[in-house]
Coordinates of C-alpha atoms in Angstrom, one line a residue:
X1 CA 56.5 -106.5 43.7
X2 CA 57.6 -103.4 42.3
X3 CA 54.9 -103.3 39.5
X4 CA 52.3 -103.6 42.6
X5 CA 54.3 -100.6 44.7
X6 CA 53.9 -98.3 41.6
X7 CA 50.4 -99.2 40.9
X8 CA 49.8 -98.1 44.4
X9 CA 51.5 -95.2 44.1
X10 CA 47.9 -92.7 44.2
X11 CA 46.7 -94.7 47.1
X12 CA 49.8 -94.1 48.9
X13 CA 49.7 -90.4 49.4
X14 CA 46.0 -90.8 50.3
X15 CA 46.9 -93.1 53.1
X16 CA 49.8 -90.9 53.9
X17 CA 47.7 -88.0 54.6
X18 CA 45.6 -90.0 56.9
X19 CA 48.4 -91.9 58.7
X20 CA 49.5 -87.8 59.3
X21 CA 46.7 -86.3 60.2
X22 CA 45.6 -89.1 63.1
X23 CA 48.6 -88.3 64.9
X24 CA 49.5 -86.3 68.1
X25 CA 52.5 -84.0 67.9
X26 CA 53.5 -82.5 70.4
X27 CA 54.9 -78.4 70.3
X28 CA 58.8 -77.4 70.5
X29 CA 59.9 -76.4 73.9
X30 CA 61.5 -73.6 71.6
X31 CA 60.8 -71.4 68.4
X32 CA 62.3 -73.0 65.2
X33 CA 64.4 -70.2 63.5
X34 CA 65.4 -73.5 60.7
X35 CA 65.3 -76.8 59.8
X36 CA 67.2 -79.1 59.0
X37 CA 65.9 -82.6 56.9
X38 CA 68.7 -85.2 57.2
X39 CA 68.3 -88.8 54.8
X40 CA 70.1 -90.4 51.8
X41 CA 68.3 -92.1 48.7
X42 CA 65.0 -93.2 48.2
X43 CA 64.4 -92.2 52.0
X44 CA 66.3 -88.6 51.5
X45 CA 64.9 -87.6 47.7
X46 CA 61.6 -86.3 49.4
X47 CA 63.7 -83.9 51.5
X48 CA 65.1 -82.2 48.4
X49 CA 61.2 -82.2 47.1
X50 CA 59.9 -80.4 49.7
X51 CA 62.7 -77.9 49.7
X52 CA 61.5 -77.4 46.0
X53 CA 57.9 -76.7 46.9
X54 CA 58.6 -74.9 50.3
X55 CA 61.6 -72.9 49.4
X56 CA 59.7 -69.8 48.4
X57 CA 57.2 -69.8 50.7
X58 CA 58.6 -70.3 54.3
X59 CA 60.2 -67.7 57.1
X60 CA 62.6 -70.4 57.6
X61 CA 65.7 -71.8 55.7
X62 CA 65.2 -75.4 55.1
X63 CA 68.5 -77.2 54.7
X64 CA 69.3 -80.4 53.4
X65 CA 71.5 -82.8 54.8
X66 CA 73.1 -86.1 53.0
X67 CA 75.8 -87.0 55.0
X68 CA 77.1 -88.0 58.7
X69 CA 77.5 -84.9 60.6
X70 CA 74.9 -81.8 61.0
X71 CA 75.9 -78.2 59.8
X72 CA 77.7 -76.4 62.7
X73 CA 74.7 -73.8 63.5
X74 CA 72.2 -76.7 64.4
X75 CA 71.0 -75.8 68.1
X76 CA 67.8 -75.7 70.4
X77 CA 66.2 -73.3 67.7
X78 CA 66.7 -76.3 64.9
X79 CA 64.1 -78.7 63.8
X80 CA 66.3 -82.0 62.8
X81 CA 63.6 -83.9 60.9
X82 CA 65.7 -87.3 60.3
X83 CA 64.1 -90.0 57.7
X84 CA 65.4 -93.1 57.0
X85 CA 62.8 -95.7 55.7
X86 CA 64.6 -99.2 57.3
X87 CA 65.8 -96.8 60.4
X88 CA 69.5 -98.3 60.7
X89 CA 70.4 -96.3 58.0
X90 CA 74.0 -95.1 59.7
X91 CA 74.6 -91.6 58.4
X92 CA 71.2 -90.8 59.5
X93 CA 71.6 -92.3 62.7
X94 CA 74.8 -90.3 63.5
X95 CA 73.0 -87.2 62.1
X96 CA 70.2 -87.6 64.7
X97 CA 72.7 -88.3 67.7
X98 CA 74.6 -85.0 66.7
X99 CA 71.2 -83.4 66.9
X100 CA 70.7 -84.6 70.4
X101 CA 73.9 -83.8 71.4
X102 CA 73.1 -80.2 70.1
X103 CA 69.5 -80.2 71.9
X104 CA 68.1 -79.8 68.7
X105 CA 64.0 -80.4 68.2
X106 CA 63.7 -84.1 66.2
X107 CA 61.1 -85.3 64.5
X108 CA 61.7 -88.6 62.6
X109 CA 60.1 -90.4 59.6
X110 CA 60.9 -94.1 59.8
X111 CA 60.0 -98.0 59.3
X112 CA 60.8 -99.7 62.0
X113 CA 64.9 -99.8 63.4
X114 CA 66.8 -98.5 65.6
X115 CA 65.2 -94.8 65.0
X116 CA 61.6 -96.1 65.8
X117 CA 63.2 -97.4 69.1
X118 CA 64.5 -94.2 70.2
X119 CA 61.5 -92.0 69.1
X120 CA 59.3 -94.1 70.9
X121 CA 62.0 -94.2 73.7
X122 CA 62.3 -90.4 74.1
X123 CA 59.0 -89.5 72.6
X124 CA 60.1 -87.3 69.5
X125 CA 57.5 -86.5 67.1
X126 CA 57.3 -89.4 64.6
X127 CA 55.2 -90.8 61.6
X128 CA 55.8 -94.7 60.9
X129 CA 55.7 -95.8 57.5
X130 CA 54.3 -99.3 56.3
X131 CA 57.5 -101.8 56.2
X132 CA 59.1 -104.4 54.1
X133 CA 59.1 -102.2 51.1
X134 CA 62.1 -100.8 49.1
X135 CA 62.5 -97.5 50.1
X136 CA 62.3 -96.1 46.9
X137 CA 58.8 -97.3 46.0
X138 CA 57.8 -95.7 49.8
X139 CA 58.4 -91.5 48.5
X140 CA 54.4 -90.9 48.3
X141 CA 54.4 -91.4 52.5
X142 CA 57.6 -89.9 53.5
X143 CA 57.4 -87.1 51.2
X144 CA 53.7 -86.3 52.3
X145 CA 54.8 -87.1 56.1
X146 CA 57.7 -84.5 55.9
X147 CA 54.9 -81.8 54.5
X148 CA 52.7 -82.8 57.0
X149 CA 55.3 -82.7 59.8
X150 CA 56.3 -79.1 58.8
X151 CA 52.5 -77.7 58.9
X152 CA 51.7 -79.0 62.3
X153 CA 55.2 -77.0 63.4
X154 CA 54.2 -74.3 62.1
X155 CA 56.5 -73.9 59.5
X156 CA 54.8 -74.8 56.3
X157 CA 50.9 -73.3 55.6
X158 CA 50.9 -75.3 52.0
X159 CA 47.3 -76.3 51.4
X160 CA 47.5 -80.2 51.3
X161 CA 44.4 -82.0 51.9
X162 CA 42.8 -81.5 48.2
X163 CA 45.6 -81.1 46.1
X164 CA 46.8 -85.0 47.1
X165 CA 43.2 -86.0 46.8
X166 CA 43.0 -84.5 43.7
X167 CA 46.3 -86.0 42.5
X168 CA 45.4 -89.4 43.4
X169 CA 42.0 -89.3 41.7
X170 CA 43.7 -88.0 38.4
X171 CA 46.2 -90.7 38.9
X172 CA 44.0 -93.4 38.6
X173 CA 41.6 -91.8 36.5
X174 CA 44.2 -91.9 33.5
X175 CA 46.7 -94.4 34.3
X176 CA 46.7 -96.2 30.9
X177 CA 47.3 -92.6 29.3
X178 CA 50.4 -91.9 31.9
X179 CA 51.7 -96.1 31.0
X180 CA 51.4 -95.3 27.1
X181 CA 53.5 -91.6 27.5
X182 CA 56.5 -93.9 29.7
X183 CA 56.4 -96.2 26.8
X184 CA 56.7 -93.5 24.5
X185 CA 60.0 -92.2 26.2
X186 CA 61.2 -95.5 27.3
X187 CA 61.7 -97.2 24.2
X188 CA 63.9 -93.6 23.1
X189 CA 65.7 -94.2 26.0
X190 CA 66.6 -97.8 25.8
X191 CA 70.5 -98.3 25.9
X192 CA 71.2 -94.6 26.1
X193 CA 73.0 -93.0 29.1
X194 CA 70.7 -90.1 29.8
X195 CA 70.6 -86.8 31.3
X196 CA 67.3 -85.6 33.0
X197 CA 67.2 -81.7 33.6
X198 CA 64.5 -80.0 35.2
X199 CA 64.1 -75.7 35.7
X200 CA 65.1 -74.8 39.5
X201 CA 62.1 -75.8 41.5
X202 CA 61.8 -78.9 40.2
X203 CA 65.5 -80.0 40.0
X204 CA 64.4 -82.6 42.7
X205 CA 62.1 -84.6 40.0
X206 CA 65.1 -84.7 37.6
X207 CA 67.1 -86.6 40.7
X208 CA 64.4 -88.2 41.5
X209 CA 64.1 -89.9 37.9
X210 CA 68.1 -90.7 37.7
X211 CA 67.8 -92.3 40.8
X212 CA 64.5 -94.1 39.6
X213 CA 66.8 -95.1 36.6
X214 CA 69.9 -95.8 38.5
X215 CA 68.1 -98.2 40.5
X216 CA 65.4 -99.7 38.9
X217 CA 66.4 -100.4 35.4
X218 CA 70.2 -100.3 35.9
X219 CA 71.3 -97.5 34.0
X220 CA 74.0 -94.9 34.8
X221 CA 73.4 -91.1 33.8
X222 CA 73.0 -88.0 35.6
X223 CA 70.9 -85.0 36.4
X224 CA 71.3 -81.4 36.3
X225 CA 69.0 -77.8 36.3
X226 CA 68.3 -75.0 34.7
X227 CA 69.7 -72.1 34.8
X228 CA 72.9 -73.8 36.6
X229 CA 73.8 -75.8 33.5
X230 CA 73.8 -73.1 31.1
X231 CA 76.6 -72.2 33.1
X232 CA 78.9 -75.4 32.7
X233 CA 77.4 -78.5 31.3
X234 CA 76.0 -77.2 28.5
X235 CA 79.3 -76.7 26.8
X236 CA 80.2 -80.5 27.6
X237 CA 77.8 -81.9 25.4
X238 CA 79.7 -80.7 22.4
X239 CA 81.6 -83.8 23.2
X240 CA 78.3 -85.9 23.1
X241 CA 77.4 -88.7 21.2
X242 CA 74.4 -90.7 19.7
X243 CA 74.9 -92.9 22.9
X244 CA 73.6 -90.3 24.9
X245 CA 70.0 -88.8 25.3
X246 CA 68.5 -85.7 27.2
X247 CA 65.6 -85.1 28.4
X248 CA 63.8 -81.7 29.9
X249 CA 61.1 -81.7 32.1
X250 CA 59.0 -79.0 31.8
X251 CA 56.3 -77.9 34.0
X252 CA 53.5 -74.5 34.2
X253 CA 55.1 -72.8 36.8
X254 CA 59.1 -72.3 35.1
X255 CA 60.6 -69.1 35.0
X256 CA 60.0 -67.9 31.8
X257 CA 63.2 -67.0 31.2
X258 CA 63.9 -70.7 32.2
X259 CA 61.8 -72.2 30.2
X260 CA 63.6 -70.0 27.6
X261 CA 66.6 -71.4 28.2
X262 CA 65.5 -74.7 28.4
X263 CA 64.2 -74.6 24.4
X264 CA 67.7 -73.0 23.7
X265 CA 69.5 -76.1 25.5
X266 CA 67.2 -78.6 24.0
X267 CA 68.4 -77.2 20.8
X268 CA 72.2 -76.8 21.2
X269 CA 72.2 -80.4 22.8
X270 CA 70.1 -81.9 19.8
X271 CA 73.4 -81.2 17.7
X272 CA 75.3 -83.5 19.4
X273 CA 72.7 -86.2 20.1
X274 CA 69.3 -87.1 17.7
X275 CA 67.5 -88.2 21.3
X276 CA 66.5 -85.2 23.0
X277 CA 63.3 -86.0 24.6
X278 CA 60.7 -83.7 26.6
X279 CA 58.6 -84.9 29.7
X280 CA 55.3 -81.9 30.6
X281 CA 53.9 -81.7 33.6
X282 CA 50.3 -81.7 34.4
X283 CA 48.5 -80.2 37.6
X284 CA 47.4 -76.9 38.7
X285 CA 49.6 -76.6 41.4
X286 CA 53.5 -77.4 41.9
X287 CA 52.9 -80.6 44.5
X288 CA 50.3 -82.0 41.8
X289 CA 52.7 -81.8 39.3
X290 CA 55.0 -82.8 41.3
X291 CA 53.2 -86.2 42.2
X292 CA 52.4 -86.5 38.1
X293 CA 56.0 -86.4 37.3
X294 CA 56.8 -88.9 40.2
X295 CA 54.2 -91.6 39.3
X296 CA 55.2 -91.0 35.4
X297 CA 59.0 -91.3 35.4
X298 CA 58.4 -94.3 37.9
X299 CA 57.0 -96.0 34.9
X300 CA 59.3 -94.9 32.9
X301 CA 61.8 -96.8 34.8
X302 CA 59.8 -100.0 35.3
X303 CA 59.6 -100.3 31.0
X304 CA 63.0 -99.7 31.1
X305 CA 63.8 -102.4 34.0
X306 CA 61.8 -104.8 31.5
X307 CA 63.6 -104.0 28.2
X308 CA 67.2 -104.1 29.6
X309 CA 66.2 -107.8 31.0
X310 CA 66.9 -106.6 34.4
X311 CA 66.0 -107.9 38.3
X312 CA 64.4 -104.5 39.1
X313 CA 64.2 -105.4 43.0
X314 CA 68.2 -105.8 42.9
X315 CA 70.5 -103.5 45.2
X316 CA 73.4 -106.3 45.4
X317 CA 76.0 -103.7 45.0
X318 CA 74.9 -101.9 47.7
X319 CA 74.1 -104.2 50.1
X320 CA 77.5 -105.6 49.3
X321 CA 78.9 -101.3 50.5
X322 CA 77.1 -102.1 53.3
X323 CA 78.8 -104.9 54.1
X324 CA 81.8 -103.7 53.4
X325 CA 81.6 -100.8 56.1
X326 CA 80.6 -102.7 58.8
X327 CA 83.9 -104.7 58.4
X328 CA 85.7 -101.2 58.9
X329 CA 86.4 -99.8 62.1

């Protein structure tokens, strides 16, 4: 299943756009002076994306939120877009019923749930993904859906249409070249606990990929950006190991004096490890290469699933929190 959901990873944000573009929002009663995008794991990565891409280019902060309860300054001038892909996720859903209580404007990106129920219910803005599908293997619709759901409130002016379509068609145009460079850094990977770093901008891809390992093939490690871990981690891999392997995503649109220090990282690191590995981007525009890197680490992870003999599909020790919690009163 989850070699078919990366496969139709191109042909997701395609559909995405449609999906988005055939439906009716309605305006805020107010002006939005921020937003705020609330949503954990595979449904809450393409929040921290589109804080990458927008970041720079918006009158607006965009803040992301991870946990139960809403920062104290979210009011009537706050767009609470909350995204949860099964919509019973229950951070999110206390999240979203602090943002009523705080008349914030809600928008919500969902499945199917309880959230479906009450944006239907109350008639917030809302874009339904397609169900039944690890949330994870669904970031090509909610991360398009958030862009999209930012543009028709104004907030975002980030041409869309063509750089997705363009994305997709490269996608699929060279997929056996993107499967042969995952090999390549999946078999240098194999039994290594890694460290994925990314320049600021693109820190969300490097999460992205832990997660993608985390979850998919089973593997712990952790992520980190440049320039923040010149400051800090760096020095911690002089206690590093042959067990251990790094690896620096690079893309066009660094800082220089990022992509400086990355090459001086890369270096100090390969002292203390022989596996220091390094991913480039490709498109001509931060989202494509943004959707590259997504659709290539996926890959990445799948090999990876395969060559530590794992059940990709598993989240046993999750569902098992889950169960946990709902024990607890």
């Amino acid at each position: 299943m989850m070699l078919s959901l990366i496969e139709k990873f191109p042909g997701h944000i395609v559909d995405a756009v449609t999906l988005a573009k055939n439906s009716a929002f309605k305006k805020p009663q107010n002006e939005i002076r921020n937003v705020i995008i609330t949503g954990l794991g595979g449904s809450g990565i393409g929040a921290s994306m589109v804080q990458d891409l927008l970041s720079a280019h918006v009158e607006v902060p965009i803040v992301i939120n991870k946990d139960y309860h809403l920062p104290a300054f979210a009011g009537e001038n706050t767009l609470v877009i909350a995204c949860s892909y099964s919509g019973d996720t229950e951070e999110t859903i206390s999240a979203l019923q602090q943002a009523e209580d705080c008349s914030c404007e809600i928008a919500i990106i969902t499945s199917g749930g309880y959230m479906l129920e009450i944006a239907r219910q109350k008639g917030y803005n809302h874009l339904v993904m397609p169900a039944g599908n690890p949330p994870r293997s669904m970031l090509g619709y909610s991360l398009v859906f958030q862009l999209y759901m930012l543009a028709n409130y104004g907030i975002s002016r980030l041409a869309l249409d063509n750089d997705i379509l363009l994305t997709s068609e490269y996608l699929r145009e060279n997929r056996e070249k993107i499967q042969t460079d995952a090999r390549y850094i999946t078999v240098r990977l194999h039994k290594k606990v890694f460290a994925i770093y990314a320049c600021s901008g693109f820190g969300s891809i490097a999460e992205r990929f832990r997660q993608q390992l985390n979850e998919n093939a089973k593997m712990p490690g952790w992520n980190g950006t440049i320039p923040e871990m010149n400051h800090n981690e760096l020095v911690g891999w002089q206690g590093g190991d042959a067990n251990l392997a790094a690896v620096f995503i690079h893309t066009p649109f660094d800082d220089k004096r990022n992509q400086r220090r990355a090459e001086i990282s890369a270096q100090i690191i390969s002292d203390s490890t022989p596996t220091v590995l390094h991913i480039q981007a490709i498109g001509e525009t931060p989202l494509r290469a943004m959707l590259y890197l997504i659709h290539l680490t996926d890959w990445i992870s799948f090999y990876l699933s395969e060559l530590n003999g794992v059940d990709i599909m598993d989240i046993q020790v999750i569902n098992h929190l889950k169960k946990e919690l709902a024990n607890y009163r």
